Amino acid sequence: MSWTTNREVLAAALKLATACIDRRASIPILSHVLLEAQPNDKLVVSVSDLDREVSVSVDADLEEQGAVAVNATLLLDIASRANGETVRLDVGDGVVAATSGRSKFKLASLPSEDFPKIGFSEYEEATSFELAPSSLQTAIGETIYAVDSEAVRAYLTGLLVHPEGDKWVCAGADGHRFARAEFEAPAHGASLTPFILPVKSAVLIRRLFPGWGLGLKVNERKACFTGNGTRFITKLVDAVFPDYSAHMPGNAVHTVTVKKVDLAAAVSRVSPFAGDSGVVCAFLANSMQIRTRERNREGFDEIESAGEVPFDFIVNHTYLVDALDRLSGDDLTLEFTAKGAPVIIRDHREEAFHLVMPRLL
């Protein structure tokens, strides 16, 4: 079998696909890329880590159909560094010869049958949707920081995606903080069965499909995302996300408005002195104080604020910084329902908010 494709295009496809590789995997085939020559003159490049599978299609001159697996890192090196405009792959018995310009290489190969395809069979029941450009990707970016990928409780290791009214919601939590963002629901979006997207898969979606519209096919075990010649299949978290709406704070009894840039700068200045005890956020009539409570060191800053004087609270400064990084606009609103209750932080957008759990004073 002999296949020829543009070297730079192949390199770009391999860079995308190899984002799925688990560098710690001890099974040889998991460090390999599957190359499949298909009837429509498409060479499909696929990588799997047993839980996820990325496939990228590139145009190629295919003399014969077939498939083979070769080391992904070595093939990427060839496609990235060789000096020709094209790469020709000649597949033999247990070996693949690669030629590009004056560069020539030989790679050991493994049978394509050994490749652990996850796949999404046409016989599997699934619901299909078309997502607007950047809709899911933006929601993931606003909420993924709140997920604990190492949590004992499985439902905390991913992002919940579910319909709510005429929108879809993406939500993440780790027991100390919670982030929620709405995005435009596609046609028949209310029929979506809620699912939990593993955090690693959520990261890959933003990397594989930057700013693109997406096709989504999902059932109770797997989700398949497609766009611009790339297909990404991921297993879903096998757990039930609790009904977080039942645990959300009630109506705010105190509301404070601050400038985002002022609060972010003040926390940045004080946090090196906070240690593990967090920072104290205290309020006066027209100001918000941020200070440490360590015995052997002290940090203090004060910014202007507007609104009622609410309850003072202590918060992990890292959690606060993570939330501020996802907020946009000039003004932020802090909402308080009761002493010791979660503090909700919003910007100008109603569709997104961030919640942090305070520590005891």
PDB file of N, CA and C in Angstrom, residues 85-167:
ATOM      1  N   GLU A  85       7.574  18.675   0.269  1.00  0.00           N
ATOM      2  CA  GLU A  85       6.228  19.217   0.362  1.00  0.00           C
ATOM      3  C   GLU A  85       5.214  18.130   0.693  1.00  0.00           C
ATOM      4  N   THR A  86       5.528  16.898   0.325  1.00  0.00           N
ATOM      5  CA  THR A  86       4.618  15.781   0.572  1.00  0.00           C
ATOM      6  C   THR A  86       5.316  14.699   1.383  1.00  0.00           C
ATOM      7  N   VAL A  87       4.515  13.791   1.922  1.00  0.00           N
ATOM      8  CA  VAL A  87       5.021  12.592   2.582  1.00  0.00           C
ATOM      9  C   VAL A  87       4.388  11.391   1.891  1.00  0.00           C
ATOM     10  N   ARG A  88       5.242  10.457   1.458  1.00  0.00           N
ATOM     11  CA  ARG A  88       4.755   9.209   0.877  1.00  0.00           C
ATOM     12  C   ARG A  88       4.984   8.100   1.886  1.00  0.00           C
ATOM     13  N   LEU A  89       3.930   7.337   2.149  1.00  0.00           N
ATOM     14  CA  LEU A  89       3.994   6.223   3.085  1.00  0.00           C
ATOM     15  C   LEU A  89       3.803   4.923   2.321  1.00  0.00           C
ATOM     16  N   ASP A  90       4.795   4.065   2.384  1.00  0.00           N
ATOM     17  CA  ASP A  90       4.713   2.748   1.753  1.00  0.00           C
ATOM     18  C   ASP A  90       4.609   1.706   2.859  1.00  0.00           C
ATOM     19  N   VAL A  91       3.462   1.048   2.908  1.00  0.00           N
ATOM     20  CA  VAL A  91       3.162   0.108   3.990  1.00  0.00           C
ATOM     21  C   VAL A  91       3.540  -1.299   3.563  1.00  0.00           C
ATOM     22  N   GLY A  92       4.464  -1.897   4.315  1.00  0.00           N
ATOM     23  CA  GLY A  92       4.877  -3.268   4.041  1.00  0.00           C
ATOM     24  C   GLY A  92       4.515  -4.187   5.180  1.00  0.00           C
ATOM     25  N   ASP A  93       5.168  -5.304   5.254  1.00  0.00           N
ATOM     26  CA  ASP A  93       4.905  -6.306   6.288  1.00  0.00           C
ATOM     27  C   ASP A  93       5.640  -5.922   7.567  1.00  0.00           C
ATOM     28  N   GLY A  94       4.906  -5.295   8.517  1.00  0.00           N
ATOM     29  CA  GLY A  94       5.494  -4.919   9.804  1.00  0.00           C
ATOM     30  C   GLY A  94       6.351  -3.678   9.768  1.00  0.00           C
ATOM     31  N   VAL A  95       6.360  -2.961   8.624  1.00  0.00           N
ATOM     32  CA  VAL A  95       7.185  -1.769   8.520  1.00  0.00           C
ATOM     33  C   VAL A  95       6.493  -0.761   7.602  1.00  0.00           C
ATOM     34  N   VAL A  96       6.708   0.531   7.890  1.00  0.00           N
ATOM     35  CA  VAL A  96       6.212   1.615   7.040  1.00  0.00           C
ATOM     36  C   VAL A  96       7.397   2.477   6.645  1.00  0.00           C
ATOM     37  N   ALA A  97       7.612   2.653   5.346  1.00  0.00           N
ATOM     38  CA  ALA A  97       8.675   3.520   4.837  1.00  0.00           C
ATOM     39  C   ALA A  97       8.074   4.881   4.522  1.00  0.00           C
ATOM     40  N   ALA A  98       8.684   5.943   5.059  1.00  0.00           N
ATOM     41  CA  ALA A  98       8.205   7.309   4.844  1.00  0.00           C
ATOM     42  C   ALA A  98       9.249   8.073   4.044  1.00  0.00           C
ATOM     43  N   THR A  99       8.801   8.725   2.981  1.00  0.00           N
ATOM     44  CA  THR A  99       9.692   9.504   2.131  1.00  0.00           C
ATOM     45  C   THR A  99       9.144  10.911   1.971  1.00  0.00           C
ATOM     46  N   SER A 100       9.997  11.913   2.199  1.00  0.00           N
ATOM     47  CA  SER A 100       9.605  13.309   2.021  1.00  0.00           C
ATOM     48  C   SER A 100      10.808  14.071   1.496  1.00  0.00           C
ATOM     49  N   GLY A 101      10.739  14.528   0.240  1.00  0.00           N
ATOM     50  CA  GLY A 101      11.898  15.166  -0.363  1.00  0.00           C
ATOM     51  C   GLY A 101      13.059  14.186  -0.405  1.00  0.00           C
ATOM     52  N   ARG A 102      14.198  14.601   0.143  1.00  0.00           N
ATOM     53  CA  ARG A 102      15.356  13.716   0.196  1.00  0.00           C
ATOM     54  C   ARG A 102      15.428  12.928   1.502  1.00  0.00           C
ATOM     55  N   SER A 103      14.444  13.133   2.364  1.00  0.00           N
ATOM     56  CA  SER A 103      14.428  12.436   3.659  1.00  0.00           C
ATOM     57  C   SER A 103      13.728  11.092   3.521  1.00  0.00           C
ATOM     58  N   LYS A 104      14.316  10.081   4.134  1.00  0.00           N
ATOM     59  CA  LYS A 104      13.734   8.734   4.103  1.00  0.00           C
ATOM     60  C   LYS A 104      13.802   8.132   5.513  1.00  0.00           C
ATOM     61  N   PHE A 105      12.724   7.448   5.896  1.00  0.00           N
ATOM     62  CA  PHE A 105      12.643   6.864   7.228  1.00  0.00           C
ATOM     63  C   PHE A 105      11.930   5.516   7.138  1.00  0.00           C
ATOM     64  N   LYS A 106      12.168   4.679   8.152  1.00  0.00           N
ATOM     65  CA  LYS A 106      11.425   3.431   8.284  1.00  0.00           C
ATOM     66  C   LYS A 106      10.924   3.303   9.712  1.00  0.00           C
ATOM     67  N   LEU A 107       9.661   2.926   9.827  1.00  0.00           N
ATOM     68  CA  LEU A 107       9.019   2.770  11.132  1.00  0.00           C
ATOM     69  C   LEU A 107       8.459   1.369  11.269  1.00  0.00           C
ATOM     70  N   ALA A 108       8.641   0.779  12.450  1.00  0.00           N
ATOM     71  CA  ALA A 108       7.952  -0.481  12.725  1.00  0.00           C
ATOM     72  C   ALA A 108       6.467  -0.197  12.857  1.00  0.00           C
ATOM     73  N   SER A 109       5.644  -1.135  12.472  1.00  0.00           N
ATOM     74  CA  SER A 109       4.201  -0.936  12.531  1.00  0.00           C
ATOM     75  C   SER A 109       3.536  -2.052  13.326  1.00  0.00           C
ATOM     76  N   LEU A 110       2.317  -1.777  13.754  1.00  0.00           N
ATOM     77  CA  LEU A 110       1.484  -2.763  14.432  1.00  0.00           C
ATOM     78  C   LEU A 110       0.214  -2.967  13.615  1.00  0.00           C
ATOM     79  N   PRO A 111      -0.416  -4.129  13.722  1.00  0.00           N
ATOM     80  CA  PRO A 111      -1.649  -4.381  12.962  1.00  0.00           C
ATOM     81  C   PRO A 111      -2.751  -3.412  13.364  1.00  0.00           C
ATOM     82  N   SER A 112      -3.517  -2.946  12.402  1.00  0.00           N
ATOM     83  CA  SER A 112      -4.611  -2.017  12.683  1.00  0.00           C
ATOM     84  C   SER A 112      -5.658  -2.639  13.593  1.00  0.00           C
ATOM     85  N   GLU A 113      -5.750  -3.978  13.564  1.00  0.00           N
ATOM     86  CA  GLU A 113      -6.736  -4.656  14.413  1.00  0.00           C
ATOM     87  C   GLU A 113      -6.444  -4.484  15.902  1.00  0.00           C
ATOM     88  N   ASP A 114      -5.189  -4.160  16.234  1.00  0.00           N
ATOM     89  CA  ASP A 114      -4.831  -3.982  17.645  1.00  0.00           C
ATOM     90  C   ASP A 114      -5.258  -2.626  18.198  1.00  0.00           C
ATOM     91  N   PHE A 115      -5.606  -1.697  17.310  1.00  0.00           N
ATOM     92  CA  PHE A 115      -5.940  -0.350  17.756  1.00  0.00           C
ATOM     93  C   PHE A 115      -7.280  -0.360  18.507  1.00  0.00           C
ATOM     94  N   PRO A 116      -7.319   0.204  19.720  1.00  0.00           N
ATOM     95  CA  PRO A 116      -8.534   0.135  20.554  1.00  0.00           C
ATOM     96  C   PRO A 116      -9.562   1.197  20.188  1.00  0.00           C
ATOM     97  N   LYS A 117     -10.270   0.986  19.117  1.00  0.00           N
ATOM     98  CA  LYS A 117     -11.270   1.963  18.688  1.00  0.00           C
ATOM     99  C   LYS A 117     -12.435   2.017  19.668  1.00  0.00           C
ATOM    100  N   ILE A 118     -12.818   3.243  20.028  1.00  0.00           N
ATOM    101  CA  ILE A 118     -14.028   3.412  20.848  1.00  0.00           C
ATOM    102  C   ILE A 118     -15.237   3.394  19.918  1.00  0.00           C
ATOM    103  N   GLY A 119     -15.155   4.241  18.881  1.00  0.00           N
ATOM    104  CA  GLY A 119     -16.188   4.240  17.850  1.00  0.00           C
ATOM    105  C   GLY A 119     -17.556   4.676  18.334  1.00  0.00           C
ATOM    106  N   PHE A 120     -18.414   4.958  17.381  1.00  0.00           N
ATOM    107  CA  PHE A 120     -19.814   5.268  17.671  1.00  0.00           C
ATOM    108  C   PHE A 120     -20.619   4.578  16.589  1.00  0.00           C
ATOM    109  N   SER A 121     -20.998   3.348  16.855  1.00  0.00           N
ATOM    110  CA  SER A 121     -21.628   2.512  15.850  1.00  0.00           C
ATOM    111  C   SER A 121     -22.965   3.081  15.405  1.00  0.00           C
ATOM    112  N   GLU A 122     -23.265   2.899  14.131  1.00  0.00           N
ATOM    113  CA  GLU A 122     -24.557   3.346  13.606  1.00  0.00           C
ATOM    114  C   GLU A 122     -25.719   2.606  14.272  1.00  0.00           C
ATOM    115  N   TYR A 123     -25.404   1.507  14.941  1.00  0.00           N
ATOM    116  CA  TYR A 123     -26.460   0.747  15.604  1.00  0.00           C
ATOM    117  C   TYR A 123     -26.705   1.231  17.038  1.00  0.00           C
ATOM    118  N   GLU A 124     -25.850   2.105  17.529  1.00  0.00           N
ATOM    119  CA  GLU A 124     -26.040   2.622  18.875  1.00  0.00           C
ATOM    120  C   GLU A 124     -27.079   3.738  18.863  1.00  0.00           C
ATOM    121  N   GLU A 125     -28.012   3.663  19.796  1.00  0.00           N
ATOM    122  CA  GLU A 125     -29.016   4.711  19.906  1.00  0.00           C
ATOM    123  C   GLU A 125     -28.358   5.989  20.415  1.00  0.00           C
ATOM    124  N   ALA A 126     -28.696   7.113  19.806  1.00  0.00           N
ATOM    125  CA  ALA A 126     -28.108   8.385  20.206  1.00  0.00           C
ATOM    126  C   ALA A 126     -29.009   9.515  19.736  1.00  0.00           C
ATOM    127  N   THR A 127     -28.851  10.670  20.365  1.00  0.00           N
ATOM    128  CA  THR A 127     -29.556  11.884  19.961  1.00  0.00           C
ATOM    129  C   THR A 127     -28.542  12.834  19.358  1.00  0.00           C
ATOM    130  N   SER A 128     -28.903  13.479  18.246  1.00  0.00           N
ATOM    131  CA  SER A 128     -27.970  14.340  17.531  1.00  0.00           C
ATOM    132  C   SER A 128     -28.391  15.802  17.610  1.00  0.00           C
ATOM    133  N   PHE A 129     -27.394  16.692  17.704  1.00  0.00           N
ATOM    134  CA  PHE A 129     -27.631  18.131  17.768  1.00  0.00           C
ATOM    135  C   PHE A 129     -26.562  18.852  16.954  1.00  0.00           C
ATOM    136  N   GLU A 130     -26.848  20.096  16.596  1.00  0.00           N
ATOM    137  CA  GLU A 130     -25.869  20.986  15.965  1.00  0.00           C
ATOM    138  C   GLU A 130     -25.690  22.190  16.877  1.00  0.00           C
ATOM    139  N   LEU A 131     -24.476  22.389  17.388  1.00  0.00           N
ATOM    140  CA  LEU A 131     -24.200  23.461  18.334  1.00  0.00           C
ATOM    141  C   LEU A 131     -23.618  24.677  17.620  1.00  0.00           C
ATOM    142  N   ALA A 132     -24.008  25.860  18.066  1.00  0.00           N
ATOM    143  CA  ALA A 132     -23.525  27.107  17.478  1.00  0.00           C
ATOM    144  C   ALA A 132     -22.025  27.276  17.722  1.00  0.00           C
ATOM    145  N   PRO A 133     -21.328  28.000  16.853  1.00  0.00           N
ATOM    146  CA  PRO A 133     -19.887  28.210  17.034  1.00  0.00           C
ATOM    147  C   PRO A 133     -19.544  28.764  18.415  1.00  0.00           C
ATOM    148  N   SER A 134     -18.557  28.152  19.020  1.00  0.00           N
ATOM    149  CA  SER A 134     -17.985  28.593  20.311  1.00  0.00           C
ATOM    150  C   SER A 134     -18.936  28.487  21.501  1.00  0.00           C
ATOM    151  N   SER A 135     -20.156  28.000  21.310  1.00  0.00           N
ATOM    152  CA  SER A 135     -21.127  28.005  22.407  1.00  0.00           C
ATOM    153  C   SER A 135     -20.684  27.096  23.558  1.00  0.00           C
ATOM    154  N   LEU A 136     -20.487  25.831  23.269  1.00  0.00           N
ATOM    155  CA  LEU A 136     -20.054  24.901  24.306  1.00  0.00           C
ATOM    156  C   LEU A 136     -18.629  25.216  24.742  1.00  0.00           C
ATOM    157  N   GLN A 137     -17.764  25.558  23.791  1.00  0.00           N
ATOM    158  CA  GLN A 137     -16.367  25.836  24.128  1.00  0.00           C
ATOM    159  C   GLN A 137     -16.251  26.995  25.122  1.00  0.00           C
ATOM    160  N   THR A 138     -17.040  28.049  24.920  1.00  0.00           N
ATOM    161  CA  THR A 138     -17.006  29.194  25.832  1.00  0.00           C
ATOM    162  C   THR A 138     -17.514  28.801  27.207  1.00  0.00           C
ATOM    163  N   ALA A 139     -18.603  28.040  27.252  1.00  0.00           N
ATOM    164  CA  ALA A 139     -19.159  27.610  28.537  1.00  0.00           C
ATOM    165  C   ALA A 139     -18.175  26.724  29.297  1.00  0.00           C
ATOM    166  N   ILE A 140     -17.467  25.869  28.588  1.00  0.00           N
ATOM    167  CA  ILE A 140     -16.444  25.041  29.232  1.00  0.00           C
ATOM    168  C   ILE A 140     -15.351  25.919  29.832  1.00  0.00           C
ATOM    169  N   GLY A 141     -14.895  26.908  29.064  1.00  0.00           N
ATOM    170  CA  GLY A 141     -13.843  27.787  29.547  1.00  0.00           C
ATOM    171  C   GLY A 141     -14.228  28.546  30.799  1.00  0.00           C
ATOM    172  N   GLU A 142     -15.511  28.837  30.968  1.00  0.00           N
ATOM    173  CA  GLU A 142     -15.971  29.611  32.119  1.00  0.00           C
ATOM    174  C   GLU A 142     -16.210  28.756  33.356  1.00  0.00           C
ATOM    175  N   THR A 143     -16.284  27.443  33.197  1.00  0.00           N
ATOM    176  CA  THR A 143     -16.676  26.594  34.319  1.00  0.00           C
ATOM    177  C   THR A 143     -15.676  25.505  34.693  1.00  0.00           C
ATOM    178  N   ILE A 144     -14.746  25.173  33.816  1.00  0.00           N
ATOM    179  CA  ILE A 144     -13.904  24.001  34.039  1.00  0.00           C
ATOM    180  C   ILE A 144     -12.983  24.157  35.244  1.00  0.00           C
ATOM    181  N   TYR A 145     -12.649  25.374  35.605  1.00  0.00           N
ATOM    182  CA  TYR A 145     -11.750  25.577  36.745  1.00  0.00           C
ATOM    183  C   TYR A 145     -12.340  25.038  38.051  1.00  0.00           C
ATOM    184  N   ALA A 146     -13.660  24.926  38.115  1.00  0.00           N
ATOM    185  CA  ALA A 146     -14.317  24.505  39.348  1.00  0.00           C
ATOM    186  C   ALA A 146     -14.386  22.994  39.507  1.00  0.00           C
ATOM    187  N   VAL A 147     -13.891  22.241  38.528  1.00  0.00           N
ATOM    188  CA  VAL A 147     -13.971  20.779  38.566  1.00  0.00           C
ATOM    189  C   VAL A 147     -12.747  20.196  39.268  1.00  0.00           C
ATOM    190  N   ASP A 148     -12.968  19.167  40.055  1.00  0.00           N
ATOM    191  CA  ASP A 148     -11.879  18.446  40.723  1.00  0.00           C
ATOM    192  C   ASP A 148     -11.685  17.114  40.017  1.00  0.00           C
ATOM    193  N   SER A 149     -10.661  17.026  39.153  1.00  0.00           N
ATOM    194  CA  SER A 149     -10.462  15.808  38.362  1.00  0.00           C
ATOM    195  C   SER A 149     -10.029  14.622  39.211  1.00  0.00           C
ATOM    196  N   GLU A 150      -9.588  14.866  40.456  1.00  0.00           N
ATOM    197  CA  GLU A 150      -9.131  13.786  41.331  1.00  0.00           C
ATOM    198  C   GLU A 150     -10.142  13.468  42.428  1.00  0.00           C
ATOM    199  N   ALA A 151     -11.325  14.004  42.341  1.00  0.00           N
ATOM    200  CA  ALA A 151     -12.320  13.833  43.404  1.00  0.00           C
ATOM    201  C   ALA A 151     -12.718  12.372  43.576  1.00  0.00           C
ATOM    202  N   VAL A 152     -13.031  11.999  44.817  1.00  0.00           N
ATOM    203  CA  VAL A 152     -13.508  10.641  45.101  1.00  0.00           C
ATOM    204  C   VAL A 152     -14.914  10.456  44.536  1.00  0.00           C
ATOM    205  N   ARG A 153     -15.724  11.487  44.642  1.00  0.00           N
ATOM    206  CA  ARG A 153     -17.082  11.424  44.101  1.00  0.00           C
ATOM    207  C   ARG A 153     -17.025  11.627  42.590  1.00  0.00           C
ATOM    208  N   ALA A 154     -17.435  10.616  41.848  1.00  0.00           N
ATOM    209  CA  ALA A 154     -17.251  10.612  40.390  1.00  0.00           C
ATOM    210  C   ALA A 154     -17.917  11.806  39.726  1.00  0.00           C
ATOM    211  N   TYR A 155     -19.075  12.234  40.210  1.00  0.00           N
ATOM    212  CA  TYR A 155     -19.791  13.304  39.541  1.00  0.00           C
ATOM    213  C   TYR A 155     -19.058  14.644  39.636  1.00  0.00           C
ATOM    214  N   LEU A 156     -18.068  14.742  40.518  1.00  0.00           N
ATOM    215  CA  LEU A 156     -17.293  15.976  40.630  1.00  0.00           C
ATOM    216  C   LEU A 156     -16.078  15.988  39.694  1.00  0.00           C
ATOM    217  N   THR A 157     -15.888  14.924  38.927  1.00  0.00           N
ATOM    218  CA  THR A 157     -14.713  14.839  38.046  1.00  0.00           C
ATOM    219  C   THR A 157     -15.017  15.303  36.626  1.00  0.00           C
ATOM    220  N   GLY A 158     -16.159  15.910  36.414  1.00  0.00           N
ATOM    221  CA  GLY A 158     -16.502  16.363  35.068  1.00  0.00           C
ATOM    222  C   GLY A 158     -17.468  17.519  35.096  1.00  0.00           C
ATOM    223  N   LEU A 159     -17.826  17.995  33.908  1.00  0.00           N
ATOM    224  CA  LEU A 159     -18.767  19.094  33.745  1.00  0.00           C
ATOM    225  C   LEU A 159     -20.136  18.548  33.370  1.00  0.00           C
ATOM    226  N   LEU A 160     -21.143  19.004  34.069  1.00  0.00           N
ATOM    227  CA  LEU A 160     -22.511  18.628  33.749  1.00  0.00           C
ATOM    228  C   LEU A 160     -23.014  19.492  32.600  1.00  0.00           C
ATOM    229  N   VAL A 161     -23.586  18.858  31.578  1.00  0.00           N
ATOM    230  CA  VAL A 161     -24.236  19.563  30.481  1.00  0.00           C
ATOM    231  C   VAL A 161     -25.692  19.130  30.474  1.00  0.00           C
ATOM    232  N   HIS A 162     -26.606  20.088  30.558  1.00  0.00           N
ATOM    233  CA  HIS A 162     -28.026  19.717  30.622  1.00  0.00           C
ATOM    234  C   HIS A 162     -28.891  20.879  30.136  1.00  0.00           C
ATOM    235  N   PRO A 163     -30.121  20.576  29.690  1.00  0.00           N
ATOM    236  CA  PRO A 163     -31.027  21.635  29.243  1.00  0.00           C
ATOM    237  C   PRO A 163     -31.694  22.301  30.436  1.00  0.00           C
ATOM    238  N   GLU A 164     -31.958  23.588  30.293  1.00  0.00           N
ATOM    239  CA  GLU A 164     -32.690  24.324  31.325  1.00  0.00           C
ATOM    240  C   GLU A 164     -33.482  25.422  30.634  1.00  0.00           C
ATOM    241  N   GLY A 165     -34.789  25.242  30.548  1.00  0.00           N
ATOM    242  CA  GLY A 165     -35.608  26.184  29.803  1.00  0.00           C
ATOM    243  C   GLY A 165     -35.248  26.140  28.330  1.00  0.00           C
ATOM    244  N   ASP A 166     -35.020  27.325  27.751  1.00  0.00           N
ATOM    245  CA  ASP A 166     -34.646  27.395  26.333  1.00  0.00           C
ATOM    246  C   ASP A 166     -33.144  27.501  26.143  1.00  0.00           C
ATOM    247  N   LYS A 167     -32.361  27.145  27.165  1.00  0.00           N
ATOM    248  CA  LYS A 167     -30.903  27.184  27.100  1.00  0.00           C
ATOM    249  C   LYS A 167     -30.331  25.825  27.491  1.00  0.00           C
TER     250      LYS A 167
END
